[in-house]
Tab-separated table of C-alpha atoms in Angstrom:
chain	number	residue	atom	x	y	z
A	1384	MET	CA	18.625	124.590	-299.738
A	1385	THR	CA	18.947	122.277	-296.804
A	1386	ILE	CA	21.988	121.609	-294.686
A	1387	ARG	CA	22.240	118.151	-293.183
A	1388	LYS	CA	24.567	117.762	-290.194
A	1389	LYS	CA	26.464	114.570	-289.478
A	1390	GLU	CA	28.847	114.644	-286.544
A	1391	ASN	CA	30.882	117.853	-287.075
A	1392	GLU	CA	30.348	118.055	-290.842
A	1393	SER	CA	27.682	119.755	-292.955
A	1394	PHE	CA	26.261	118.475	-296.225
A	1395	GLY	CA	24.272	120.370	-298.837
A	1396	THR	CA	22.749	119.593	-302.191
A	1397	CYS	CA	23.403	122.827	-304.096
A	1398	GLN	CA	25.736	125.805	-304.277
A	1399	ALA	CA	23.289	127.948	-302.288
A	1400	ASP	CA	23.987	125.711	-299.290
A	1401	ILE	CA	27.541	127.062	-299.203
A	1402	ARG	CA	26.097	130.457	-298.220
A	1403	LEU	CA	24.211	128.905	-295.311
A	1404	GLU	CA	27.306	127.104	-294.090
A	1405	LEU	CA	29.540	130.175	-294.470
A	1406	SER	CA	27.005	132.241	-292.514
A	1407	ASP	CA	26.978	129.676	-289.693
A	1408	TYR	CA	30.770	129.523	-289.704
A	1409	ALA	CA	31.104	133.317	-289.605
A	1410	LYS	CA	28.561	133.628	-286.775
A	1411	SER	CA	30.453	131.027	-284.746
A	1412	HIS	CA	33.472	133.370	-284.978
A	1413	GLY	CA	31.515	136.540	-284.132
A	1414	TYR	CA	31.070	137.813	-287.707
A	1415	GLU	CA	28.205	138.397	-290.097
A	1416	ILE	CA	28.647	137.998	-293.845
A	1417	HIS	CA	27.120	140.934	-295.706
A	1418	HIS	CA	27.647	139.924	-299.353
A	1419	PHE	CA	28.221	136.691	-301.278
A	1420	LYS	CA	29.396	135.770	-304.758
A	1421	ASN	CA	28.958	132.365	-306.384
A	1422	VAL	CA	32.097	131.742	-308.409
A	1423	ALA	CA	31.854	130.986	-312.126
A	1424	CYS	CA	34.513	130.926	-314.822
A	1425	LYS	CA	34.273	133.134	-317.899
A	1426	CYS	CA	33.626	129.934	-319.893
A	1427	GLY	CA	30.620	129.155	-317.689
A	1428	GLY	CA	32.342	126.412	-315.691
A	1429	ARG	CA	31.357	126.132	-312.028
A	1430	LEU	CA	33.744	123.465	-310.726
A	1431	PHE	CA	37.275	124.358	-309.693
A	1432	ASP	CA	40.433	122.930	-308.229
A	1433	LEU	CA	41.262	125.279	-305.362
A	1434	TYR	CA	44.749	126.200	-304.132
A	1435	ILE	CA	45.249	128.195	-300.926
A	1436	ASP	CA	48.090	129.911	-299.094
A	1437	ASP	CA	46.779	130.885	-295.654
A	1438	ASP	CA	49.986	132.701	-294.690
A	1439	GLU	CA	49.859	135.084	-297.655
A	1440	CYS	CA	46.024	135.110	-297.743
A	1441	VAL	CA	45.865	134.105	-301.404
A	1442	ALA	CA	43.699	131.613	-303.269
A	1443	THR	CA	43.755	130.554	-306.880
A	1444	ARG	CA	41.307	128.402	-308.805
A	1445	ILE	CA	41.557	126.292	-311.938
A	1446	CYS	CA	38.409	125.692	-313.978
A	1447	THR	CA	37.765	122.035	-314.742
A	1448	VAL	CA	36.200	122.918	-318.111
A	1449	CYS	CA	38.698	125.279	-319.764
A	1450	LYS	CA	41.681	124.790	-317.369
A	1451	ASN	CA	41.998	128.572	-316.900
A	1452	GLU	CA	43.924	129.474	-313.737
A	1453	HIS	CA	42.639	132.563	-311.940
A	1454	VAL	CA	44.117	134.251	-308.876
A	1455	MET	CA	41.093	135.093	-306.758
A	1456	LEU	CA	40.106	138.399	-305.213
A	1457	ASP	CA	43.126	140.635	-304.483
A	1458	GLY	CA	45.651	137.789	-304.465
A	1459	GLU	CA	47.688	139.130	-307.413
A	1460	GLU	CA	49.195	141.684	-305.007
A	1461	TYR	CA	50.591	138.955	-302.736
A	1462	LEU	CA	51.782	136.190	-305.082
A	1463	GLU	CA	55.524	136.648	-304.611
A	1464	ASP	CA	55.973	134.451	-301.532
A	1465	THR	CA	53.063	132.048	-301.925
A	1466	GLU	CA	53.290	128.358	-301.161
A	1467	PHE	CA	49.967	126.864	-302.180
A	1468	TYR	CA	48.398	123.651	-301.004
A	1469	GLN	CA	45.539	122.057	-302.898
A	1470	ALA	CA	42.208	121.914	-301.108
A	1471	VAL	CA	40.887	118.361	-300.978
A	1472	CYS	CA	37.590	117.186	-299.518
A	1473	THR	CA	37.595	114.769	-296.590
A	1474	CYS	CA	36.257	112.158	-299.052
A	1475	GLY	CA	39.458	112.633	-301.079
A	1476	SER	CA	37.813	114.457	-303.976
A	1477	GLN	CA	38.253	117.718	-305.720
A	1478	PRO	CA	37.065	119.912	-307.539
A	1479	PHE	CA	34.535	122.116	-305.747
A	1480	GLU	CA	31.770	124.604	-306.267
A	1481	LEU	CA	32.991	127.881	-304.716
A	1482	THR	CA	31.262	130.795	-303.006
A	1483	VAL	CA	32.982	133.834	-301.505
A	1484	GLY	CA	31.531	135.915	-298.683
A	1485	VAL	CA	32.652	139.216	-297.180
A	1486	LYS	CA	32.064	140.984	-293.904
A	1487	LEU	CA	32.177	144.754	-294.211
A	1488	TYR	CA	33.255	147.394	-291.747
A	1489	SER	CA	30.447	149.343	-290.159
A	1490	HIS	CA	30.364	152.997	-289.186
A	1491	GLU	CA	27.848	155.363	-287.590
A	1492	HIS	CA	25.764	155.578	-290.788
A	1493	GLY	CA	25.643	151.843	-291.526
A	1494	LEU	CA	27.943	149.622	-293.512
A	1495	SER	CA	31.070	150.763	-295.272
A	1496	ASP	CA	31.996	149.447	-298.734
A	1497	ASP	CA	35.325	148.318	-297.272
A	1498	VAL	CA	36.011	144.659	-296.572
A	1499	HIS	CA	36.951	143.562	-293.074
A	1500	TRP	CA	37.029	139.770	-293.470
A	1501	LEU	CA	36.549	137.309	-296.317
A	1502	PHE	CA	35.472	133.687	-296.463
A	1503	ILE	CA	35.890	131.054	-299.187
A	1504	GLY	CA	33.364	128.246	-299.039
A	1505	CYS	CA	33.260	125.003	-300.986
A	1506	ARG	CA	30.829	122.220	-301.796
A	1507	CYS	CA	32.117	118.850	-302.925
A	1508	PRO	CA	29.871	117.497	-305.687
A	1509	ASN	CA	31.064	113.962	-304.902
A	1510	CYS	CA	29.869	113.732	-301.270
A	1511	ASN	CA	28.056	117.108	-300.854
A	1512	LEU	CA	30.248	118.265	-297.955
A	1513	VAL	CA	30.065	122.049	-297.523
A	1514	GLY	CA	32.466	124.118	-295.476
A	1515	CYS	CA	34.646	127.165	-295.096
A	1516	TYR	CA	38.017	126.272	-296.593
A	1517	ALA	CA	39.703	129.651	-296.049
A	1518	ASP	CA	39.065	132.894	-294.207
A	1519	TRP	CA	41.235	135.860	-293.411
A	1520	LYS	CA	41.308	139.538	-292.620
A	1521	ASN	CA	41.153	141.664	-295.737
A	1522	GLU	CA	41.492	145.442	-296.002
A	1523	PHE	CA	40.218	145.847	-299.573
A	1524	THR	CA	38.458	149.117	-300.389
A	1525	GLY	CA	35.259	148.421	-302.323
A	1526	TYR	CA	33.716	144.995	-301.832
A	1527	GLU	CA	31.996	144.958	-305.250
A	1528	LYS	CA	35.327	145.205	-307.056
A	1529	LEU	CA	36.831	142.517	-304.829
A	1530	LEU	CA	33.933	140.110	-305.396
A	1531	SER	CA	33.990	140.754	-309.135
A	1532	ASN	CA	37.423	139.094	-309.143
A	1533	ALA	CA	36.313	135.975	-307.293
């Protein structure tokens, strides 16, 4: 796990590097990520084409192995008005390895189980670029359930 910086871009050699980059990204925006989930398909595939709608806060992924399309996280609730764009690396490639991170609300006794903000990070296996491709406020109750649907 080593992030290499070049100009304003970060490069990593494994999926774990996405966590490091997401943490840096979140900190630069005043947040701390409390939990992560490396995304894997039910078939075992770990590379995905990623489609995002930032306005509706929805992402969907398509496994490169079995071609299964999966609406990520709580996106099923907001599909009606989505207009997706496909995430593409600056090198022109897709698919990606994906990792999701969540920031939780805190209260007087520590952390809540409720999500405050979520982050979707990617690593391009072609050029090794890592970055946060989507982040948005999320009011989901129960982060474990949310992450289980990554």
